CSV table of C-alpha atoms and ligand atoms in Angstrom, one decimal:
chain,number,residue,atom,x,y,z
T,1,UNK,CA,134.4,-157.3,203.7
T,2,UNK,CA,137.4,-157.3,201.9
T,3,UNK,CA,138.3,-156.2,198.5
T,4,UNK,CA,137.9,-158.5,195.4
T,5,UNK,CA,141.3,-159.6,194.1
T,6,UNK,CA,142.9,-157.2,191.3
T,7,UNK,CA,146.0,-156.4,190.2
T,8,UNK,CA,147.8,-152.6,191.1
T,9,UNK,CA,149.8,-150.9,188.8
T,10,UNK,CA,152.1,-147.7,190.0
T,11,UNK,CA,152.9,-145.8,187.3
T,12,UNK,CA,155.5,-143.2,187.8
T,13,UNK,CA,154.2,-140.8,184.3
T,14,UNK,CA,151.3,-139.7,183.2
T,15,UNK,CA,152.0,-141.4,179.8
T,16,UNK,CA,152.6,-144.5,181.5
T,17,UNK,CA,149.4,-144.4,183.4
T,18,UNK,CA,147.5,-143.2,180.3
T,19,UNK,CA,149.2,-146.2,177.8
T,20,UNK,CA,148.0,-148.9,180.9
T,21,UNK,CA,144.7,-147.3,181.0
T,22,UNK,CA,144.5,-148.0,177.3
T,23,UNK,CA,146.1,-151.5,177.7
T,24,UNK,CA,144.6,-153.3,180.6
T,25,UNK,CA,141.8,-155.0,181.2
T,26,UNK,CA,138.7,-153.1,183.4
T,27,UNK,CA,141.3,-150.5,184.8
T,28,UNK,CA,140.3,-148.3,187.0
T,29,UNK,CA,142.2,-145.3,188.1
T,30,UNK,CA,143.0,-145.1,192.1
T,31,UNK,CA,143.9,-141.5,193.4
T,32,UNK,CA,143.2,-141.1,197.6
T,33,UNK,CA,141.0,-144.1,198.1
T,34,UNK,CA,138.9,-143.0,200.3
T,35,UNK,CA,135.6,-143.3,198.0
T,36,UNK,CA,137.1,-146.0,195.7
T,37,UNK,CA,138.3,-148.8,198.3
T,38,UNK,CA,135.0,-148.4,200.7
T,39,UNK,CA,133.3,-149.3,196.3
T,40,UNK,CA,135.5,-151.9,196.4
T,41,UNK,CA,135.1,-153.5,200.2
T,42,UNK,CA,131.3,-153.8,199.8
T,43,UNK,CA,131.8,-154.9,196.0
T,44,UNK,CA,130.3,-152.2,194.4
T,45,UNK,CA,132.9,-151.9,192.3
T,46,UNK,CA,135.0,-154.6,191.0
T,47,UNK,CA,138.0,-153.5,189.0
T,48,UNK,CA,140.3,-155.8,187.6
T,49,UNK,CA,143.2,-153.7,187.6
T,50,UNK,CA,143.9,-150.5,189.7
T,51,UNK,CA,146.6,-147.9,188.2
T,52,UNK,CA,147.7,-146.2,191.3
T,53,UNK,CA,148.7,-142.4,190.4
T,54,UNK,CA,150.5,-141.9,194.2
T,55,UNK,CA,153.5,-142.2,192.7
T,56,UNK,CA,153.5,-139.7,189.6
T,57,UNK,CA,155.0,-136.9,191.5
T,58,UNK,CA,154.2,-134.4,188.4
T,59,UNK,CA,150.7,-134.4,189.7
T,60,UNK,CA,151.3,-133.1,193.1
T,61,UNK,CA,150.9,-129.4,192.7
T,62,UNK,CA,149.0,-126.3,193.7
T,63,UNK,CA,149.8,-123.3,191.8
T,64,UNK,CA,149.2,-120.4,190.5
T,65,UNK,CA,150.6,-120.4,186.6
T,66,UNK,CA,149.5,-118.5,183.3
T,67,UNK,CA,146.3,-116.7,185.4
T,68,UNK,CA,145.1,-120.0,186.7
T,69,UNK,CA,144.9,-121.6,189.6
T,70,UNK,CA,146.2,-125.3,189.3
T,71,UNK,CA,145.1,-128.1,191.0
T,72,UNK,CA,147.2,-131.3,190.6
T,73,UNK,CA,145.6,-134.4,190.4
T,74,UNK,CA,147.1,-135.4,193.7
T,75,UNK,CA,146.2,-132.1,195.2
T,76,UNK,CA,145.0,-133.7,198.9
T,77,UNK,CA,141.8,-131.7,200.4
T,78,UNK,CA,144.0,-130.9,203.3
T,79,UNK,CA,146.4,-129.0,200.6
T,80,UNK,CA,143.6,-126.7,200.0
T,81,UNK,CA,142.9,-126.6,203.6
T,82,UNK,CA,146.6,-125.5,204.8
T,83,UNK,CA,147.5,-123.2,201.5
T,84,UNK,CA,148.5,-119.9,202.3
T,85,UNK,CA,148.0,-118.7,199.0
T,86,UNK,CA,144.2,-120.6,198.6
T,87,UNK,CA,143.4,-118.1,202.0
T,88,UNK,CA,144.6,-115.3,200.6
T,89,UNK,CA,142.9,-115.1,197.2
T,90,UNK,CA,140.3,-118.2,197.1
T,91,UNK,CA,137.6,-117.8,199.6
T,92,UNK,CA,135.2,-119.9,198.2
T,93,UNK,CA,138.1,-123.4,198.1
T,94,UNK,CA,139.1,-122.3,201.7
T,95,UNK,CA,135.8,-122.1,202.8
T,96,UNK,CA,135.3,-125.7,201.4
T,97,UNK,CA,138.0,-127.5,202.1
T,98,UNK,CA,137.3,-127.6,205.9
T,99,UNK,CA,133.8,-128.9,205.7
T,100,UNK,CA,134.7,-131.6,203.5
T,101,UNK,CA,134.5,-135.3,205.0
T,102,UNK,CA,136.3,-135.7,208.1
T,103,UNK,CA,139.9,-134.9,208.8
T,104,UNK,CA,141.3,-138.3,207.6
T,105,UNK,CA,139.7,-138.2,204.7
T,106,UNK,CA,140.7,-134.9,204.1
T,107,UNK,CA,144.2,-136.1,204.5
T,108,UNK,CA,144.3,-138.7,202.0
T,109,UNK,CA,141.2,-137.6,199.4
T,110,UNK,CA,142.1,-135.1,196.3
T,111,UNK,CA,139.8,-132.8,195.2
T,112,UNK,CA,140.2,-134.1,191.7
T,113,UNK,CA,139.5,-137.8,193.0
T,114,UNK,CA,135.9,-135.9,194.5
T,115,UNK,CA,135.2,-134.3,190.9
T,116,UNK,CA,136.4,-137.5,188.9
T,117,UNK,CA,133.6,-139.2,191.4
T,118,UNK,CA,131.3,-136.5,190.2
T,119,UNK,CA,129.0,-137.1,193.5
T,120,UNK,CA,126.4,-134.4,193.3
T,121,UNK,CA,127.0,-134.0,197.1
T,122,UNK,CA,130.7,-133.3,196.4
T,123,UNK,CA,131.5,-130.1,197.1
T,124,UNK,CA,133.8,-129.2,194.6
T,125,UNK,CA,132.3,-129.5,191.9
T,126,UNK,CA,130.3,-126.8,193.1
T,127,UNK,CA,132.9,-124.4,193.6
T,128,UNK,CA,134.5,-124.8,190.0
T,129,UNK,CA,131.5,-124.1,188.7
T,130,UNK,CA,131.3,-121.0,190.5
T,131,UNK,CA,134.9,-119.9,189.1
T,132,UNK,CA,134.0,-120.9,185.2
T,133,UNK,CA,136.8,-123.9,186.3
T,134,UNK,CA,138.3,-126.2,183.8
T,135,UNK,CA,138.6,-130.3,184.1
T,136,UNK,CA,141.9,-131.0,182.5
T,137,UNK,CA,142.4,-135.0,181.1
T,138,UNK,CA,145.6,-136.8,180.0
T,139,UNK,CA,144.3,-139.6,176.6
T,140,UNK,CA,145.6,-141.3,174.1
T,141,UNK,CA,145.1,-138.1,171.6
T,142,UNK,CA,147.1,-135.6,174.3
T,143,UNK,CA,145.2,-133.1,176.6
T,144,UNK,CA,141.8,-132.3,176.7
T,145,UNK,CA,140.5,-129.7,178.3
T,146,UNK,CA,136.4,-129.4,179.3
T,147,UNK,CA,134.5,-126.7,181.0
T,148,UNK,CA,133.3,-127.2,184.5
T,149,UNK,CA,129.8,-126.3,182.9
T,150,UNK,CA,129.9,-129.1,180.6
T,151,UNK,CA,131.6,-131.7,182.6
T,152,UNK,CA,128.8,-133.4,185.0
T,153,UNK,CA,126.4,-135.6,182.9
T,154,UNK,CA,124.2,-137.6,186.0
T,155,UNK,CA,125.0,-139.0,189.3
T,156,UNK,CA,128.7,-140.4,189.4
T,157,UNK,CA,128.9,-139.7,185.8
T,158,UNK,CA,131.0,-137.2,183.2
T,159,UNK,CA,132.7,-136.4,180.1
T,160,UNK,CA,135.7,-138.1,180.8
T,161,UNK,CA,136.4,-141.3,178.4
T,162,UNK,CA,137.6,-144.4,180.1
T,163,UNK,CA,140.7,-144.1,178.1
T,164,UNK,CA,141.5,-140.8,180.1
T,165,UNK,CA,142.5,-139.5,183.4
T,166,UNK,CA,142.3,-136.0,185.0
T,167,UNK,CA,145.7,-134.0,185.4
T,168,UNK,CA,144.4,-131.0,187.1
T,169,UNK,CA,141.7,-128.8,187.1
T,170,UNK,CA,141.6,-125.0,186.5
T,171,UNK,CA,140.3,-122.1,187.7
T,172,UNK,CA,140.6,-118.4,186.6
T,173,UNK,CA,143.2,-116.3,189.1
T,174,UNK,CA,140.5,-113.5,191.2
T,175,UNK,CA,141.0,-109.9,189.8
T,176,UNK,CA,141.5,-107.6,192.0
T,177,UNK,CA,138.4,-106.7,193.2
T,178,UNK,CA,136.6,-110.4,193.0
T,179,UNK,CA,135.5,-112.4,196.2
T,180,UNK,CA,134.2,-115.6,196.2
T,181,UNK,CA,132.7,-117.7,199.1
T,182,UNK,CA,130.9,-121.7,199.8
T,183,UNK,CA,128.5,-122.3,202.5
T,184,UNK,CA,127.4,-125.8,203.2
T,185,UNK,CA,125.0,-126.9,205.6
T,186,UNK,CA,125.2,-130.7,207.1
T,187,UNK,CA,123.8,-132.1,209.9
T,188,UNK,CA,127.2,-133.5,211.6
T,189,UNK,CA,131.4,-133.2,211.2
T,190,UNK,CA,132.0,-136.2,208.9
T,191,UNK,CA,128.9,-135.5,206.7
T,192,UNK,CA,127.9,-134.8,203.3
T,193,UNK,CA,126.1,-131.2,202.2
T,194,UNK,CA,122.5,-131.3,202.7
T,195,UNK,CA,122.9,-127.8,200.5
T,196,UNK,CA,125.5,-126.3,199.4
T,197,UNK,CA,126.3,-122.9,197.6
T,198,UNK,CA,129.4,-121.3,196.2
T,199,UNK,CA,129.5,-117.9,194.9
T,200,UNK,CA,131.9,-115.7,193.5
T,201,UNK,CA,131.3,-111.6,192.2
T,202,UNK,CA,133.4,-109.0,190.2
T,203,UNK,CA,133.2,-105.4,191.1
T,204,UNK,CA,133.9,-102.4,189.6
T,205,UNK,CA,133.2,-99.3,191.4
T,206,UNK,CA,130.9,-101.5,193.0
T,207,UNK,CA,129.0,-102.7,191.0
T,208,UNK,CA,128.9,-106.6,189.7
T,209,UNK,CA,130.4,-107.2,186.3
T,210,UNK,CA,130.6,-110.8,186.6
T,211,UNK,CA,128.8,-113.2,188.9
T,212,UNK,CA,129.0,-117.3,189.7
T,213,UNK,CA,126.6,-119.3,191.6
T,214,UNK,CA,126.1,-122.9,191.9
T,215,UNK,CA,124.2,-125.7,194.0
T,216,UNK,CA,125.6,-128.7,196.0
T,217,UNK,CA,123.1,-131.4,196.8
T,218,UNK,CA,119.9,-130.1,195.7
T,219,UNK,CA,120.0,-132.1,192.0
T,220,UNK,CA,121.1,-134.4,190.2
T,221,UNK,CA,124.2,-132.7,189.2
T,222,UNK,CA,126.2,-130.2,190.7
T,223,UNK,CA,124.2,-127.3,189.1
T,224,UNK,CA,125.4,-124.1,188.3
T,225,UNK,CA,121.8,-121.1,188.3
T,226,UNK,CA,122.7,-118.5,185.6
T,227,UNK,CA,119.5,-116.6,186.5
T,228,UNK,CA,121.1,-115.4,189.7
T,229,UNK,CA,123.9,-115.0,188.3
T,230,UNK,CA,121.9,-112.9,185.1
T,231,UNK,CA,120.5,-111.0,188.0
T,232,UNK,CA,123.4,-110.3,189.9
T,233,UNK,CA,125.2,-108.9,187.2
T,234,UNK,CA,125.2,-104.9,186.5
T,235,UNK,CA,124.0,-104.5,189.8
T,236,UNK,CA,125.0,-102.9,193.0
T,237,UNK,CA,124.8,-105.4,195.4
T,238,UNK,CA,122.2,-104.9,198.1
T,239,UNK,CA,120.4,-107.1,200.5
T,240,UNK,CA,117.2,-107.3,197.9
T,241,UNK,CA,119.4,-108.0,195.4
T,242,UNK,CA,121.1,-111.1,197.0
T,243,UNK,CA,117.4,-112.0,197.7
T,244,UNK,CA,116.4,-112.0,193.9
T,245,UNK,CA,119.3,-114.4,193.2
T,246,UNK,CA,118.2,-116.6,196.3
T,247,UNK,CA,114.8,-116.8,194.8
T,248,UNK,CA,116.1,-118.1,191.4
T,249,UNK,CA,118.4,-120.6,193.0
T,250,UNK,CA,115.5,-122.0,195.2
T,251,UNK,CA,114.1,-122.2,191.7
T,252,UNK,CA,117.0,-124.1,190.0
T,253,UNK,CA,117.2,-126.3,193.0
T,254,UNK,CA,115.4,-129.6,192.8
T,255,UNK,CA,116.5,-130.8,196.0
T,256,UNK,CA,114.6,-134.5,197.0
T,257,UNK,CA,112.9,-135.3,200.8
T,258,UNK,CA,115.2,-137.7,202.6
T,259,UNK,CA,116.4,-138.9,206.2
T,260,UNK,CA,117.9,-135.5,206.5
T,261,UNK,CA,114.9,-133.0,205.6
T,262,UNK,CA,112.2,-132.1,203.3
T,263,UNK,CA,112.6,-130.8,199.8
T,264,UNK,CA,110.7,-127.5,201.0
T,265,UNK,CA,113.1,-127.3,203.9
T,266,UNK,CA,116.4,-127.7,201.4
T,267,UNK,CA,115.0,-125.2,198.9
T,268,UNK,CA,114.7,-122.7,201.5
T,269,UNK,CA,117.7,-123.3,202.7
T,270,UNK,CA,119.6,-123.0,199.2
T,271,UNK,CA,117.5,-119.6,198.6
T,272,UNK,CA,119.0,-118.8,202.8
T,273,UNK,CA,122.8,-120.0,201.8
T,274,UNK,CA,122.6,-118.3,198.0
T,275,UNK,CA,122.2,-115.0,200.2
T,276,UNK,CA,124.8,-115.5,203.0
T,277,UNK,CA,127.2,-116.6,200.2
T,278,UNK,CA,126.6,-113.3,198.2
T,279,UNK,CA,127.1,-111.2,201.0
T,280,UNK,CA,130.6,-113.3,201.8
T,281,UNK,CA,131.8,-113.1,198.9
T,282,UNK,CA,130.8,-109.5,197.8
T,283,UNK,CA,132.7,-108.0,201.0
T,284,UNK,CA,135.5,-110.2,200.2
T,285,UNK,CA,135.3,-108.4,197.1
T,286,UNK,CA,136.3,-105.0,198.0
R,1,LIG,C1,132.3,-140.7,204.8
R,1,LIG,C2,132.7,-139.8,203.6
R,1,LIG,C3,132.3,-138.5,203.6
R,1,LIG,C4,132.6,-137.7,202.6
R,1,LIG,N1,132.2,-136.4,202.6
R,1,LIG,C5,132.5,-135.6,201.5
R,1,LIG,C6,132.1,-134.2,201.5
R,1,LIG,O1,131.5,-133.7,202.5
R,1,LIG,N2,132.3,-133.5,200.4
R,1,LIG,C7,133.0,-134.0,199.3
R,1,LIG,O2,133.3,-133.3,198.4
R,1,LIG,N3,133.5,-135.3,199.3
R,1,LIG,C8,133.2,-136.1,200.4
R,1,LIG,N4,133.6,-137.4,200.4
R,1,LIG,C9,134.4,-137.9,199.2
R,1,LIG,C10,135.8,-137.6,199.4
R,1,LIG,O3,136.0,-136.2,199.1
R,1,LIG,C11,136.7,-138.4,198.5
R,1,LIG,O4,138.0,-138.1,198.8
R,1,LIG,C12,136.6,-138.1,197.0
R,1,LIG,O5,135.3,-138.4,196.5
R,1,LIG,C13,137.4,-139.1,196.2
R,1,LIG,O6,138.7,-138.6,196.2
R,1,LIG,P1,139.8,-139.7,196.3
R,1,LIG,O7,141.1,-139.0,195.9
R,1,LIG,O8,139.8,-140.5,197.5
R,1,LIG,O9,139.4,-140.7,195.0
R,1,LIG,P2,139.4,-142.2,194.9
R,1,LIG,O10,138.6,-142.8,196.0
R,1,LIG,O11,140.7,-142.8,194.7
R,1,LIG,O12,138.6,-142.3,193.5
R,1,LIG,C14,137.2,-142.0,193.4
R,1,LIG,C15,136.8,-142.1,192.0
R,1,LIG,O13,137.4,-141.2,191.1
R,1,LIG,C16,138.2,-141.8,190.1
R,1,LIG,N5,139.4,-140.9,190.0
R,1,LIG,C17,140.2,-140.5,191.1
R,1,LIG,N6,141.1,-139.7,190.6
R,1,LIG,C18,141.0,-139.7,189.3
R,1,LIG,C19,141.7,-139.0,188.2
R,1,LIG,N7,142.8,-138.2,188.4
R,1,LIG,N8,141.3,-139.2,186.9
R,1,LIG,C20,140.2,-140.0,186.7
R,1,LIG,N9,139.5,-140.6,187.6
R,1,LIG,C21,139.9,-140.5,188.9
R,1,LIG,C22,138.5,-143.2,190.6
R,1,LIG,O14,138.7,-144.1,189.5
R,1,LIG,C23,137.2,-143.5,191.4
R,1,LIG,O15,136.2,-143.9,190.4
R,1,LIG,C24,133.3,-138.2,201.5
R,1,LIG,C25,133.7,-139.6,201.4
R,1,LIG,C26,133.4,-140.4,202.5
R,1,LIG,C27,133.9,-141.8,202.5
């Protein structure tokens, strides 16, 4: 099926996207497509206008700048996937980015685009969570800036306004002994998680100062599960320890049965994947 008819906008700023978000009529804001257009083909979503950000070349970055890592709203998943820097210090986003989608939809999709969509089978939404990211907007009253945390409201919904659009997001730049990591199990290439974990640990003489965990798939949300992550933290990491913080993530989880496997089976396999994730991202770590 095609597309209902709408009008396309290109804006070449952010301010000039921002002023016709505030302007139009139903706008809705089109980054790589690839979840928007299918919306659109089978009508399930209808915008009257579309303001196209391909062509506001200030949001195609990934940087490191000010102790963060930037991601640009145009920031394809394939950026992520080919970054020399992302491989170097971000194990948990290089981990990701390979097991998203398919290869052309990696080429085209941004990881913004998959946290503005705020699917709680996305996978990135998971991983800022892990690294206390930020969601950074462009409105009518400047920049706002909102914690990963705080961000995902319910299925396909979030903080941002309709009058706004995400710039970039944010996350922390490692220390030096920080390691970070994202499993995902799916039944096929092409798919989404059934379960997903990120994790990310500080060490200091080895032990865990600061911890992050958090849960593709298995609720309503991406979730983070600050009792593993309460758990984790002034401890020397150890197999039983990892356990522990699988046990409360199996706990946070509230996956649902479907096509693809029982809730039992995906709560075990988030306490399973909370462990293997741990142990990633502690070695990476040191
Ligand atoms: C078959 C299939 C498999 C997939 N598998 C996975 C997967 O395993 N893991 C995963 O994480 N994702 C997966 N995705 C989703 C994919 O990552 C998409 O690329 C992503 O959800 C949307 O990114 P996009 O740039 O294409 O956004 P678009 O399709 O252009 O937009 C998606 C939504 O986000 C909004 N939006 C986009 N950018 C902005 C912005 N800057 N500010 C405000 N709103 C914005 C749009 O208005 C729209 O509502 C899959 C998609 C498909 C079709």
């Amino acid at each position: 099926m095609k597309a209902a008819q709408f009008e396309h906008h290109e804006p070449t700023t952010v301010e000039e996207a921002v002023s016709l978000l505030g302007s139009l009529d139903e706008p809705t804001v089109l980054a790589g497509g690839q979840s928007l257009i299918p919306m659109m083909r089978f009508r399930l979503a209808r915008p009257e206008t579309v303001i196209d950000l391909n062509h506001i070349a200030d949001l195609d970055f990934l940087e490191e700048e000010n102790g963060h890592l930037r991601i640009g709203a145009l920031c394809r998943h394939v950026d992520i996937e080919e970054s020399a820097l992302v491989a170097e210090k971000y194990g948990s986003f290089a981990d990701a980015a390979p097991l998203v989608a398919d290869p052309q939809i990696r080429n085209r999709g941004t990881v913004v685009g998959s946290v503005a969509q705020s699917d709680p089978k996305g996978d990135w939404g998971t991983v800022l969570l892990a690294h206390d990211g930020e969601v950074v907007a462009a409105g009518p009253d400047g920049e706002r800036v909102m914690p990963a945390a705080e961000f995902f409201l319910l299925p396909y919904d979030n903080m941002l306004g309709e009058d706004e659009l995400i710039t970039e997001l944010r996350v922390p730049t490692p220390s030096a002994h920080e390691g970070s990591s994202y499993h995902k199990l799916k039944r096929k290439v092409g798919d989404y998680a059934m379960v997903g974990v990120a994790a990310r640990v500080v060490l200091d003489e080895g032990v865990i100062t600061d911890a992050g965990v958090a849960l593709t798939a298995v609720d309503i949300t991406n979730v983070s599960v600050p009792d593993a992550e309460e758990i984790l933290e002034g401890e020397t990491p150890s197999g039983d320890l990892f356990k522990r913080a699988g046990e409360a993530a199996a706990e946070t989880a509230n996956p649902e049965s479907d096509e693809h496997g029982s809730a039992d089976y995906k709560e075990n396999m988030t306490r399973v994947l909370t462990q293997r994730a741990l142990a990633d991202a502690v070695e990476r770590a040191r």
